[in-house]
Tab-separated table of C-alpha atoms and ligand atoms in Angstrom:
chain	number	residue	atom	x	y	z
K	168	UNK	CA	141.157	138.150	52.661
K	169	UNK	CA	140.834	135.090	55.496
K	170	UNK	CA	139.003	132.046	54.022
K	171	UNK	CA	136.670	131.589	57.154
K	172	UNK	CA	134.956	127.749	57.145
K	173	UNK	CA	132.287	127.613	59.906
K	174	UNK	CA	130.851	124.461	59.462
K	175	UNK	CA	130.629	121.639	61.688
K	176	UNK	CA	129.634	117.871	61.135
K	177	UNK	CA	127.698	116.717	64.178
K	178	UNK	CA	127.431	112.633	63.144
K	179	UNK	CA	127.870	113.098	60.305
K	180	UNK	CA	125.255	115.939	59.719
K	181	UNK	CA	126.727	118.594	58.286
K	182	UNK	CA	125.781	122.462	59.703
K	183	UNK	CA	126.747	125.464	58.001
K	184	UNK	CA	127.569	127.038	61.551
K	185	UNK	CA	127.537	125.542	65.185
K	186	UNK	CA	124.682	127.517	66.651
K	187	UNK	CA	121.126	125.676	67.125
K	188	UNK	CA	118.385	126.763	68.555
K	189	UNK	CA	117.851	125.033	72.172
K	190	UNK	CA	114.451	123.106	72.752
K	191	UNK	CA	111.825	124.820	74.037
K	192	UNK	CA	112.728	128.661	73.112
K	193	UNK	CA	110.554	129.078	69.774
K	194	UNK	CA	108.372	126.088	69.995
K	195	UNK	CA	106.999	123.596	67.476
K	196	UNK	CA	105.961	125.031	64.254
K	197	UNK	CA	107.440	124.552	60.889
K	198	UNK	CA	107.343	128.587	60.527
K	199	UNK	CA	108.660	129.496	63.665
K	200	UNK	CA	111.938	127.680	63.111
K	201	UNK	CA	112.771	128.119	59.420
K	202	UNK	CA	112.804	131.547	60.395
K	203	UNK	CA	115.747	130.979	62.643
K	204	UNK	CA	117.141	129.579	59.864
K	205	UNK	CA	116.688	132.350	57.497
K	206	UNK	CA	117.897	134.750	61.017
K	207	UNK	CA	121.357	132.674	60.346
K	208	UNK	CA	121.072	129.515	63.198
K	209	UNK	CA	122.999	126.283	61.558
K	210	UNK	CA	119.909	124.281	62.939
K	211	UNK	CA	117.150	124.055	65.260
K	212	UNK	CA	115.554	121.951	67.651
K	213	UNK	CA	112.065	121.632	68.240
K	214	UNK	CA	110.148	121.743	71.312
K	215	UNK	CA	110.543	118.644	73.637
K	216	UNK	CA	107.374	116.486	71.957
K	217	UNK	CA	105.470	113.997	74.749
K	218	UNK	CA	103.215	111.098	73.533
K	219	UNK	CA	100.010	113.259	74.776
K	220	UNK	CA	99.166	117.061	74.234
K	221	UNK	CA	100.569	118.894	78.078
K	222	UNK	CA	98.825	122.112	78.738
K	223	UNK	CA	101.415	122.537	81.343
K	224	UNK	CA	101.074	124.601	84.451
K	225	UNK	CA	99.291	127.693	85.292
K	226	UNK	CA	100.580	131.455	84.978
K	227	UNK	CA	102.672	132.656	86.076
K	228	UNK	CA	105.346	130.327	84.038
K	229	UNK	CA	108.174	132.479	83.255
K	230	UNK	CA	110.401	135.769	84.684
K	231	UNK	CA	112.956	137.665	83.394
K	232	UNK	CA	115.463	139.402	85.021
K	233	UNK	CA	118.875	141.400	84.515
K	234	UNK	CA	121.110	138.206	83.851
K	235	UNK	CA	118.869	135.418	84.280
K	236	UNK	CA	115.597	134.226	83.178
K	237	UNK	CA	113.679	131.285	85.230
K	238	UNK	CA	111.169	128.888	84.057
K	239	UNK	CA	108.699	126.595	84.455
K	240	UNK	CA	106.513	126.385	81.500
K	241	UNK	CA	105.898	122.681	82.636
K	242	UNK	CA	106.765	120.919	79.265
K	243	UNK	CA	103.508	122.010	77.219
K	244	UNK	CA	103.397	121.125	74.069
K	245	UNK	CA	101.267	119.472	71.431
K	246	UNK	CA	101.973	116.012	71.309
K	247	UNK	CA	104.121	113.886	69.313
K	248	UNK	CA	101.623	113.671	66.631
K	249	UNK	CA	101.119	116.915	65.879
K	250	UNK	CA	104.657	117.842	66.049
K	251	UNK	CA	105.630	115.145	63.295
K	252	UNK	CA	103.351	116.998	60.681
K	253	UNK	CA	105.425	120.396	61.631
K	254	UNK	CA	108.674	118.368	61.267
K	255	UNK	CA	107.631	117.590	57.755
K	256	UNK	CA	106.334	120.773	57.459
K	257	UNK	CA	109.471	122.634	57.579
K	258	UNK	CA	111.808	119.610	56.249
K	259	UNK	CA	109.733	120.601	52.604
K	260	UNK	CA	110.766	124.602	53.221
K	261	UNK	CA	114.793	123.490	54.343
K	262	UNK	CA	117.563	121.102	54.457
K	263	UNK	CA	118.744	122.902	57.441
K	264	UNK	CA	119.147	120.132	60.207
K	265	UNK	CA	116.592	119.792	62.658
K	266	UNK	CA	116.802	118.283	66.064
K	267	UNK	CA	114.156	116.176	67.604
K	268	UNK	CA	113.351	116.478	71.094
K	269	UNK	CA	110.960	113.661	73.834
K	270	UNK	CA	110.365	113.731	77.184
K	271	UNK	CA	108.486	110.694	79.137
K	272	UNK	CA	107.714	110.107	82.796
K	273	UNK	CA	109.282	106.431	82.523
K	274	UNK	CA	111.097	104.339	80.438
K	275	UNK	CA	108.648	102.426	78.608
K	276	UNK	CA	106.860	105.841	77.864
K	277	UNK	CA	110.310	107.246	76.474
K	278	UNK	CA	110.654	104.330	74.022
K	279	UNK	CA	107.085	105.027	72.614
K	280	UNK	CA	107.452	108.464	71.864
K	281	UNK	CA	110.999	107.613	70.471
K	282	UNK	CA	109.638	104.858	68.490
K	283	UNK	CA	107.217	107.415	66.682
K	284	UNK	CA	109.334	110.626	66.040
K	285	UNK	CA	111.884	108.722	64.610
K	286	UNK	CA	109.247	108.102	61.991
K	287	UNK	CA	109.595	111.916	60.924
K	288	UNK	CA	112.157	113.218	58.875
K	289	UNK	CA	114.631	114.275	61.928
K	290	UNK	CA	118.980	114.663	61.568
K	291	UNK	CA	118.682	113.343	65.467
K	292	UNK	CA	116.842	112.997	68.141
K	293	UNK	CA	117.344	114.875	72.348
K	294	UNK	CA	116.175	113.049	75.054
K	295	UNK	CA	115.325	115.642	77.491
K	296	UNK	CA	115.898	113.859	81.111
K	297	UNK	CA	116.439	116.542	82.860
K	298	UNK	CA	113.820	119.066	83.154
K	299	UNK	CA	113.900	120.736	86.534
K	300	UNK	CA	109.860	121.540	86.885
K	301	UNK	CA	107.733	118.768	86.555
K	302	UNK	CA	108.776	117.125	89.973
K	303	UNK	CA	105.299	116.951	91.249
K	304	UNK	CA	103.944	115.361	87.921
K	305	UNK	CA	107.685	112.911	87.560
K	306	UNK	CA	109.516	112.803	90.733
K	307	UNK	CA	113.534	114.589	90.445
K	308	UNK	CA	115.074	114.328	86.853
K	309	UNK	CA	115.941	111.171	85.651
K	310	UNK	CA	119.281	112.647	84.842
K	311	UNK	CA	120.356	112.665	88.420
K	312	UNK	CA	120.762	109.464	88.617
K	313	UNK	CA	122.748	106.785	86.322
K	314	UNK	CA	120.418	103.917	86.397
K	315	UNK	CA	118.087	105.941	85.429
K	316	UNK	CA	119.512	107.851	82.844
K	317	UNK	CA	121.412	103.994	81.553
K	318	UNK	CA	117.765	102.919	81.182
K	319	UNK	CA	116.285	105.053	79.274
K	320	UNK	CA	119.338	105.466	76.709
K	321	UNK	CA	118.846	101.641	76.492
K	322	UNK	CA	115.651	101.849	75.728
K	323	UNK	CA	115.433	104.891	73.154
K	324	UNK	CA	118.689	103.503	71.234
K	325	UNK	CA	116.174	99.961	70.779
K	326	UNK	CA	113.625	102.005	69.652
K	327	UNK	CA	114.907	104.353	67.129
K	328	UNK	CA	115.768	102.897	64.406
K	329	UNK	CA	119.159	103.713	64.114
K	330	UNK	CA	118.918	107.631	64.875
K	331	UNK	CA	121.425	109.436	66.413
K	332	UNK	CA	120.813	110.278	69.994
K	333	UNK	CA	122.063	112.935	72.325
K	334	UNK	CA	121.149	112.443	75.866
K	335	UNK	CA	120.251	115.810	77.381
K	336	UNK	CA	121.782	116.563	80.865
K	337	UNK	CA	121.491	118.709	84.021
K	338	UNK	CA	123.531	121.007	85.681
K	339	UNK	CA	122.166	119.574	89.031
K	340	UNK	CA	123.585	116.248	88.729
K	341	UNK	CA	127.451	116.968	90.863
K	342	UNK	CA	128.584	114.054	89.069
K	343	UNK	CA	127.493	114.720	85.241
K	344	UNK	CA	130.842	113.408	83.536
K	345	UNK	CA	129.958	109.661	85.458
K	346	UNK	CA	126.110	110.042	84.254
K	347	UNK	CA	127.738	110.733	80.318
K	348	UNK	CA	130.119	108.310	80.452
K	349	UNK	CA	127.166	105.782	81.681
K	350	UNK	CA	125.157	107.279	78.801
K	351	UNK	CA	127.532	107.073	76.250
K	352	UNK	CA	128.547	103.333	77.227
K	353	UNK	CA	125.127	102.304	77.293
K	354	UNK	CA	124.763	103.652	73.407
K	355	UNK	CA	124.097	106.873	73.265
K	356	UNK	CA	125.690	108.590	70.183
K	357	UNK	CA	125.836	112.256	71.685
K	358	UNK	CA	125.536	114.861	74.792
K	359	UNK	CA	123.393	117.991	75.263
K	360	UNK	CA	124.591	119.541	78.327
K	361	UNK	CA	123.032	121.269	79.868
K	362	UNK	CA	119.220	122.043	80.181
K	363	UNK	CA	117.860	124.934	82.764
K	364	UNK	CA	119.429	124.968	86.656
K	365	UNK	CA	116.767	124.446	89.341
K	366	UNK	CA	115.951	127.642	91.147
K	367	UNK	CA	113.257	129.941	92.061
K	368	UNK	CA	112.956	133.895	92.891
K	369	UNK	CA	110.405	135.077	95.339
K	370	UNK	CA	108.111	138.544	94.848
K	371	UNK	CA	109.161	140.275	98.152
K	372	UNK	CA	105.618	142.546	98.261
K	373	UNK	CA	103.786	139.345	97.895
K	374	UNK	CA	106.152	137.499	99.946
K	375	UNK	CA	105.226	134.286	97.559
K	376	UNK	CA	107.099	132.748	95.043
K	377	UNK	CA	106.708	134.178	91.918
K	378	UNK	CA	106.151	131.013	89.893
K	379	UNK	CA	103.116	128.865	90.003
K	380	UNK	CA	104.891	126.318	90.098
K	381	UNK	CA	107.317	127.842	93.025
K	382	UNK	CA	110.205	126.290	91.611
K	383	UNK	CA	111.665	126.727	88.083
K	384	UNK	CA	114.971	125.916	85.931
K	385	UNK	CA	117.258	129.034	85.355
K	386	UNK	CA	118.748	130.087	82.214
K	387	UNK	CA	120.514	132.810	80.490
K	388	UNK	CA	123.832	134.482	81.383
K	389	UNK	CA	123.688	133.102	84.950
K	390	UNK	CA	123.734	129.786	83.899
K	391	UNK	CA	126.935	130.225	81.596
K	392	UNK	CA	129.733	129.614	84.190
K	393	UNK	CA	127.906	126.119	85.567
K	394	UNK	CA	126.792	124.992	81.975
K	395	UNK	CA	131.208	125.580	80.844
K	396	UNK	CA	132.236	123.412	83.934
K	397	UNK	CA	129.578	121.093	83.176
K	398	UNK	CA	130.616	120.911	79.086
K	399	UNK	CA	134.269	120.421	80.603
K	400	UNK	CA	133.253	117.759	82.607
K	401	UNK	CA	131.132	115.766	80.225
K	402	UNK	CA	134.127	116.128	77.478
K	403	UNK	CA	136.857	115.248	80.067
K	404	UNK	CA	134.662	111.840	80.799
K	405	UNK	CA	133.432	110.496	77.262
K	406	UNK	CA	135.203	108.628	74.660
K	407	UNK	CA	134.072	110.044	71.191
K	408	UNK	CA	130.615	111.380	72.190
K	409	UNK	CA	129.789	115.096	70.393
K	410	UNK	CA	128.599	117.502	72.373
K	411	UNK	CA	125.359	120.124	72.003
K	412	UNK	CA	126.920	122.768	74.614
K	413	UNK	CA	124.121	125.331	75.801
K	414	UNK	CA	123.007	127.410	78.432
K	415	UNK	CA	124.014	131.207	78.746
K	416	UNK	CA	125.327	131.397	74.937
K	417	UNK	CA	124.265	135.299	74.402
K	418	UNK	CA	127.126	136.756	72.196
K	419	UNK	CA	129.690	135.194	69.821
K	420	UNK	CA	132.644	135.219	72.443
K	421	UNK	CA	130.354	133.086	74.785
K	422	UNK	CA	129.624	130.921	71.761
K	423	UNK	CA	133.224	130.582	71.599
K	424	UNK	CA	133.961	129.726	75.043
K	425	UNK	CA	131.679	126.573	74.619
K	426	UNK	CA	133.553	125.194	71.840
K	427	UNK	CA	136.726	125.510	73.496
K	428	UNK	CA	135.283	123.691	76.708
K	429	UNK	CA	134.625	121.212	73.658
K	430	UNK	CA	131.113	121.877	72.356
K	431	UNK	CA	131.203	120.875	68.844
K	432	UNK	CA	127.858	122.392	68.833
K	433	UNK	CA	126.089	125.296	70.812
K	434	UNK	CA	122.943	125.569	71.811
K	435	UNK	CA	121.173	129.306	72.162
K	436	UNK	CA	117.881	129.880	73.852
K	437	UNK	CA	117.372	132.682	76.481
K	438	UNK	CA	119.869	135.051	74.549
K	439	UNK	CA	116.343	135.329	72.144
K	440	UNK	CA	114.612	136.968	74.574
K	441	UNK	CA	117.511	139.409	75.263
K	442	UNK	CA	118.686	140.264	71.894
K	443	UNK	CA	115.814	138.926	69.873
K	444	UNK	CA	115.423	136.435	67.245
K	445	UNK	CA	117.978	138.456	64.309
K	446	UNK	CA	120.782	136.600	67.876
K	447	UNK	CA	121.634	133.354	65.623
K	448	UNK	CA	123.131	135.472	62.791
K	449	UNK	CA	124.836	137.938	65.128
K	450	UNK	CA	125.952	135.354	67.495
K	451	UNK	CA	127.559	133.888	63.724
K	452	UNK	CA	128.777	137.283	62.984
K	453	UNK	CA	130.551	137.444	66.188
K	454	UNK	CA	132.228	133.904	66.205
K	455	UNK	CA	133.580	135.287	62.709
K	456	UNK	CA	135.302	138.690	64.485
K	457	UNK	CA	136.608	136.314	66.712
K	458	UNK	CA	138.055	133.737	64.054
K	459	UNK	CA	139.631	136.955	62.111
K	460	UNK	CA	140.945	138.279	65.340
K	461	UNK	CA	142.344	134.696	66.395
K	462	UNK	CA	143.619	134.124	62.936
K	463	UNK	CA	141.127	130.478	62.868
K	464	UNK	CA	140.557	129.563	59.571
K	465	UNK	CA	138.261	126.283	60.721
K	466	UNK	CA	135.481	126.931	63.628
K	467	UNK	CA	136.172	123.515	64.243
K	468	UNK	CA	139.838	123.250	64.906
K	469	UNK	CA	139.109	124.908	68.338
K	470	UNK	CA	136.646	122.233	69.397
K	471	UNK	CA	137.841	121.197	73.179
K	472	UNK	CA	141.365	123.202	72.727
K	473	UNK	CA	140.907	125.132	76.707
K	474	UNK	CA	141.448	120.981	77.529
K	475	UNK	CA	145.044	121.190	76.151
K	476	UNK	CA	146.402	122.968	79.227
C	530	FMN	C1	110.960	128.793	78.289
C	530	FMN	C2	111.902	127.615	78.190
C	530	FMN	C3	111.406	126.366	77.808
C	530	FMN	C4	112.260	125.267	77.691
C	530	FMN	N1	111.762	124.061	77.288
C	530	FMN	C5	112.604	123.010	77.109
C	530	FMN	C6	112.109	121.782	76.596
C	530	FMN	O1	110.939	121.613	76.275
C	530	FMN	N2	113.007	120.752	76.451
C	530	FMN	C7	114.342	120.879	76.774
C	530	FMN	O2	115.093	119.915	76.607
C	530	FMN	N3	114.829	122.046	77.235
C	530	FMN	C8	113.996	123.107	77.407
C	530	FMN	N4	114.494	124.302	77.860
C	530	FMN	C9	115.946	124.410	78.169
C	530	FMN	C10	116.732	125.012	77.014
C	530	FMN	O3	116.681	124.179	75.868
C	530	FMN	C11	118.210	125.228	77.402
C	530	FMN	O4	118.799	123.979	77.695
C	530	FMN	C12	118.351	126.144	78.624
C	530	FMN	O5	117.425	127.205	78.564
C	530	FMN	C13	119.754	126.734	78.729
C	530	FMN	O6	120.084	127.486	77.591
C	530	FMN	P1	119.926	129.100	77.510
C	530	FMN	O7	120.619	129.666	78.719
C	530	FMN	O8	120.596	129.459	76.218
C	530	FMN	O9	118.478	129.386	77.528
C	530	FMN	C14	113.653	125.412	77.982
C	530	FMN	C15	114.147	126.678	78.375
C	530	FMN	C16	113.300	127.765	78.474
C	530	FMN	C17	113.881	129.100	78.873
């Protein structure tokens, strides 16, 4: 029988597989992500955490179609506070890693929230720069643009302590190698590309948008193809920076795909909705077909080998 090791160290963290839940998918309780855990995921990360409770915006938020799902939830969550006591919450029912996630409108706002979750017992920590909805509310993502993003990795690397940080980036930005490179030189210790596409889908007997918000970030199977070039990209263009690789992971193959592009982790989020929350353990089961089939005998061996050509 084929000794098959699926582990990965991310920074030294060890996971027992590669595949994490992506930010935003299952939200913030303790509960809610242990069970990914027990459904097989190698880690989780919580719900992007802000310094204040966001309701965020109005119904409609969310739409799902046959190979794409589009968003714009508008970043609600419960605060920083309150998510701490659900990090410690399910840090007493695991060791599974967990993955911290803060958004901010600026810089100085960015280092606050840092400052405080890296109080709670977190493996590392996403800065989420790049969500496509809340233009009204922050202007365009701060991850379109390198001073911007330089800044705030700056300031989140002086104010955490010493936790690990993985700059989260957008599929929007043409140019998302130069903006990781930039990130990575100005200290960050990791990348998570990529976070939702901007887009929007209109309700043709209506003839309005369908989101609230008009505008929303896309995700799910369409997104797979730009989030690969965008993984390739960021790995062609950093020096030693891991990378969190998500957006369109549904099956194990896909799962695979974004290691080979050079994910050393991969992010799954939609692919819940479509296949439910039993996908992290299938997804797992799948990478392991694959492995037999392939003859891999270490997950992480093909970390970044489509780069080889
Ligand atoms: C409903 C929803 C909410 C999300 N909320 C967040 C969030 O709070 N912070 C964040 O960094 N990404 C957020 N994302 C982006 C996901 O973490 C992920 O990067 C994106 O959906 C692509 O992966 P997927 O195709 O596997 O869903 C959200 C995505 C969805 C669908």
């Amino acid at each position: 029988m084929q000794i098959m090791n699926t582990a990965v160290s991310f920074l030294g963290v060890k996971f027992k597989n590669p595949v994490v839940l992506a930010s935003g998918i299952l939200g913030v309780t303790a509960a809610s992500l242990k069970r990914c855990i027990d459904l097989g995921a190698g880690g989780v990360t919580i719900k992007s955490l802000s310094l204040q409770p966001r309701t965020g915006h109005h119904n409609p938020t969310m739409a799902g179609y046959e190979h794409f799902f589009i968003n714009a939830v508008g970043l609600s969550n419960p605060g920083v506070t309150e998510g701490i006591k659900e990090i410690k919450k399910f840090k007493k029912l695991t060791r599974a890693p967990i993955i911290g996630s803060v958004f901010a409108g600026t810089v100085e706002e960015f280092g606050e929230v840092t400052e405080q979750i890296c109080k709670a017992p977190i493996d590392l920590l996403e800065i989420d720069i790049s969500c496509p909805n809340v233009g009204d509310e922050f202007g365009c993502p701060f991850a379109y643009s390198i001073e911007a993003a330089v800044a705030i990795t700056k300031e989140v690397k002086r104010r955490s302590g010493g936790m690990p940080i993985s700059m989260k980036l957008s599929p929007n930005a043409w140019n998302i190698g130069a903006i990781a490179a930039a990130c990575e030189q100005a200290g960050a210790d990791a990348i998570t590309a990529v976070n939702t596409a901007a887009g929007m889908t209109i309700d043709v007997d209506f003839q309005v948008p369908v989101l609230s918000n008009k505008f929303g970030g896309v995700s799910g199977p369409a997104l797979k193809p730009i989030a690969l070039k965008s993984v390739w990209d960021v790995k062609q263009s950093v020096k030693r920076a891991p990378i969190i690789a998500t957006g369109g992971v549904t099956t194990g193959e896909d799962a695979i795909e974004m290691m080979l592009v050079g994910g050393t982790l991969v992010g799954v989020g939609s692919a819940v909705f479509w296949r439910g929350p039993k996908v992290f353990g299938t997804i797992v089961k799948e990478m392991e077909q694959y492995m037999k089939r392939k003859r891999v005998t270490k997950l992480s061996s093909i970390i970044g080998k489509a780069q080889r050509v």
